[in-house]
Amino acid sequence: MRRSRRRCSDLVQREKRLSYRVLKWRLGVDDDELEDLQEDLIYAKQLVVDEEGRVLVWTGDAMAAPPAVPPGRASDQVPLDYSTVGQATHLAARLEQLAWAYHLNSDND
């Protein structure tokens, strides 16, 4: 199994995309061995991804977990898209208007 795993990894890395049928044929493995290879390479090592249950696609270390975000950096922890930024900008402008209105009204009292 260990040798098959290495050969499978090398083969998919070199070819970039391989069908399960070709892998079975080229490596000479049965369905159970192929399932073990999938489990190891897809989930444990995260070197390949399954495409529609028919093809293994090499990703290398692209699937590895991203580095941990240091605590206290909320901007890195909350993903923002343009609509969220636009809403936040609009809200900030509105809050500024309300603050000025409050300030002006409190001066008149």
mmCIF file of C-alpha atoms in Angstrom:
data_model
loop_
_atom_site.group_PDB
_atom_site.id
_atom_site.type_symbol
_atom_site.label_atom_id
_atom_site.label_comp_id
_atom_site.label_asym_id
_atom_site.label_seq_id
_atom_site.Cartn_x
_atom_site.Cartn_y
_atom_site.Cartn_z
ATOM 1 C CA MET A 1 0.000 0.000 0.000
ATOM 2 C CA ARG A 2 2.757 2.440 0.926
ATOM 3 C CA ARG A 3 4.411 2.001 -2.461
ATOM 4 C CA SER A 4 1.080 2.385 -4.275
ATOM 5 C CA ARG A 5 0.387 5.614 -2.397
ATOM 6 C CA ARG A 6 3.731 7.079 -3.429
ATOM 7 C CA ARG A 7 3.317 5.934 -7.032
ATOM 8 C CA CYS A 8 -0.213 7.320 -7.127
ATOM 9 C CA SER A 9 0.890 10.658 -5.712
ATOM 10 C CA ASP A 10 3.790 10.898 -8.184
ATOM 11 C CA LEU A 11 1.571 9.904 -11.089
ATOM 12 C CA VAL A 12 -1.176 12.433 -10.335
ATOM 13 C CA GLN A 13 1.390 15.139 -9.641
ATOM 14 C CA ARG A 14 3.058 14.535 -12.991
ATOM 15 C CA GLU A 15 -0.166 14.194 -15.016
ATOM 16 C CA LYS A 16 -2.135 16.815 -12.983
ATOM 17 C CA ARG A 17 -5.459 15.029 -13.715
ATOM 18 C CA LEU A 18 -6.145 11.290 -13.841
ATOM 19 C CA SER A 19 -9.333 9.260 -13.933
ATOM 20 C CA TYR A 20 -9.832 6.581 -11.315
ATOM 21 C CA ARG A 21 -10.069 3.948 -14.058
ATOM 22 C CA VAL A 22 -6.641 4.876 -15.415
ATOM 23 C CA LEU A 23 -5.187 4.922 -11.897
ATOM 24 C CA LYS A 24 -6.493 1.428 -11.202
ATOM 25 C CA TRP A 25 -5.112 0.170 -14.502
ATOM 26 C CA ARG A 26 -1.687 1.852 -14.239
ATOM 27 C CA LEU A 27 -1.131 1.045 -10.569
ATOM 28 C CA GLY A 28 -2.714 -2.383 -10.642
ATOM 29 C CA VAL A 29 -4.874 -1.734 -7.568
ATOM 30 C CA ASP A 30 -8.364 -2.966 -6.731
ATOM 31 C CA ASP A 31 -11.348 -0.900 -5.551
ATOM 32 C CA ASP A 32 -10.472 -1.216 -1.866
ATOM 33 C CA GLU A 33 -6.880 -0.114 -2.414
ATOM 34 C CA LEU A 34 -8.079 2.787 -4.561
ATOM 35 C CA GLU A 35 -10.467 3.849 -1.803
ATOM 36 C CA ASP A 36 -7.594 3.786 0.698
ATOM 37 C CA LEU A 37 -5.483 5.911 -1.664
ATOM 38 C CA GLN A 38 -8.330 8.417 -2.032
ATOM 39 C CA GLU A 39 -8.773 8.631 1.732
ATOM 40 C CA ASP A 40 -5.086 9.326 2.229
ATOM 41 C CA LEU A 41 -4.417 11.720 -0.643
ATOM 42 C CA ILE A 42 -7.698 13.658 -0.588
ATOM 43 C CA TYR A 43 -8.469 13.921 3.113
ATOM 44 C CA ALA A 44 -5.336 13.144 5.102
ATOM 45 C CA LYS A 45 -2.659 14.778 2.971
ATOM 46 C CA GLN A 46 -4.895 17.141 0.955
ATOM 47 C CA LEU A 47 -2.751 16.810 -2.156
ATOM 48 C CA VAL A 48 -5.575 16.030 -4.598
ATOM 49 C CA VAL A 49 -9.273 16.774 -4.997
ATOM 50 C CA ASP A 50 -12.001 14.568 -6.350
ATOM 51 C CA GLU A 51 -13.808 15.859 -9.412
ATOM 52 C CA GLU A 52 -17.300 14.432 -9.863
ATOM 53 C CA GLY A 53 -16.265 11.077 -8.411
ATOM 54 C CA ARG A 54 -14.358 10.241 -11.604
ATOM 55 C CA VAL A 55 -11.076 12.158 -11.628
ATOM 56 C CA LEU A 56 -8.298 13.024 -9.207
ATOM 57 C CA VAL A 57 -6.855 16.509 -9.696
ATOM 58 C CA TRP A 58 -3.466 17.469 -8.256
ATOM 59 C CA THR A 59 -3.524 20.534 -6.033
ATOM 60 C CA GLY A 60 -0.207 20.023 -4.285
ATOM 61 C CA ASP A 61 -0.157 21.908 -1.037
ATOM 62 C CA ALA A 62 -2.777 24.413 -2.194
ATOM 63 C CA MET A 63 -5.354 22.716 0.032
ATOM 64 C CA ALA A 64 -3.180 22.948 3.138
ATOM 65 C CA ALA A 65 -4.648 24.983 5.963
ATOM 66 C CA PRO A 66 -3.849 28.690 5.794
ATOM 67 C CA PRO A 67 -1.603 30.103 8.506
ATOM 68 C CA ALA A 68 -3.348 30.975 11.741
ATOM 69 C CA VAL A 69 -4.482 34.579 12.114
ATOM 70 C CA PRO A 70 -2.970 36.345 15.100
ATOM 71 C CA PRO A 71 -5.596 37.179 17.739
ATOM 72 C CA GLY A 72 -6.960 40.696 17.730
ATOM 73 C CA ARG A 73 -6.925 41.242 13.985
ATOM 74 C CA ALA A 74 -10.662 41.222 13.345
ATOM 75 C CA SER A 75 -10.224 42.601 9.825
ATOM 76 C CA ASP A 76 -8.399 39.405 8.872
ATOM 77 C CA GLN A 77 -10.928 37.178 10.597
ATOM 78 C CA VAL A 78 -14.097 38.542 8.984
ATOM 79 C CA PRO A 79 -14.133 38.304 5.197
ATOM 80 C CA LEU A 80 -15.540 41.427 3.584
ATOM 81 C CA ASP A 81 -16.936 41.792 0.136
ATOM 82 C CA TYR A 82 -17.568 45.063 -1.691
ATOM 83 C CA SER A 83 -21.234 45.217 -0.717
ATOM 84 C CA THR A 84 -20.326 44.882 2.971
ATOM 85 C CA VAL A 85 -17.695 47.619 2.669
ATOM 86 C CA GLY A 86 -20.206 49.833 0.879
ATOM 87 C CA GLN A 87 -22.807 49.253 3.576
ATOM 88 C CA ALA A 88 -20.276 49.989 6.307
ATOM 89 C CA THR A 89 -19.178 53.194 4.562
ATOM 90 C CA HIS A 90 -22.788 54.308 4.182
ATOM 91 C CA LEU A 91 -23.498 53.482 7.828
ATOM 92 C CA ALA A 92 -20.418 55.391 8.991
ATOM 93 C CA ALA A 93 -21.474 58.455 6.987
ATOM 94 C CA ARG A 94 -25.003 58.259 8.416
ATOM 95 C CA LEU A 95 -23.672 57.923 11.978
ATOM 96 C CA GLU A 96 -21.476 60.968 11.433
ATOM 97 C CA GLN A 97 -24.512 62.960 10.245
ATOM 98 C CA LEU A 98 -26.510 61.881 13.301
ATOM 99 C CA ALA A 99 -23.615 62.756 15.621
ATOM 100 C CA TRP A 100 -23.402 66.253 14.141
ATOM 101 C CA ALA A 101 -27.174 66.672 14.397
ATOM 102 C CA TYR A 102 -27.064 65.588 18.033
ATOM 103 C CA HIS A 103 -24.139 67.901 18.720
ATOM 104 C CA LEU A 104 -25.885 70.887 17.087
ATOM 105 C CA ASN A 105 -29.130 70.197 18.939
ATOM 106 C CA SER A 106 -27.369 69.818 22.277
ATOM 107 C CA ASP A 107 -25.707 73.246 21.804
ATOM 108 C CA ASN A 108 -29.141 74.882 21.416
ATOM 109 C CA ASP A 109 -30.503 73.493 24.691
#
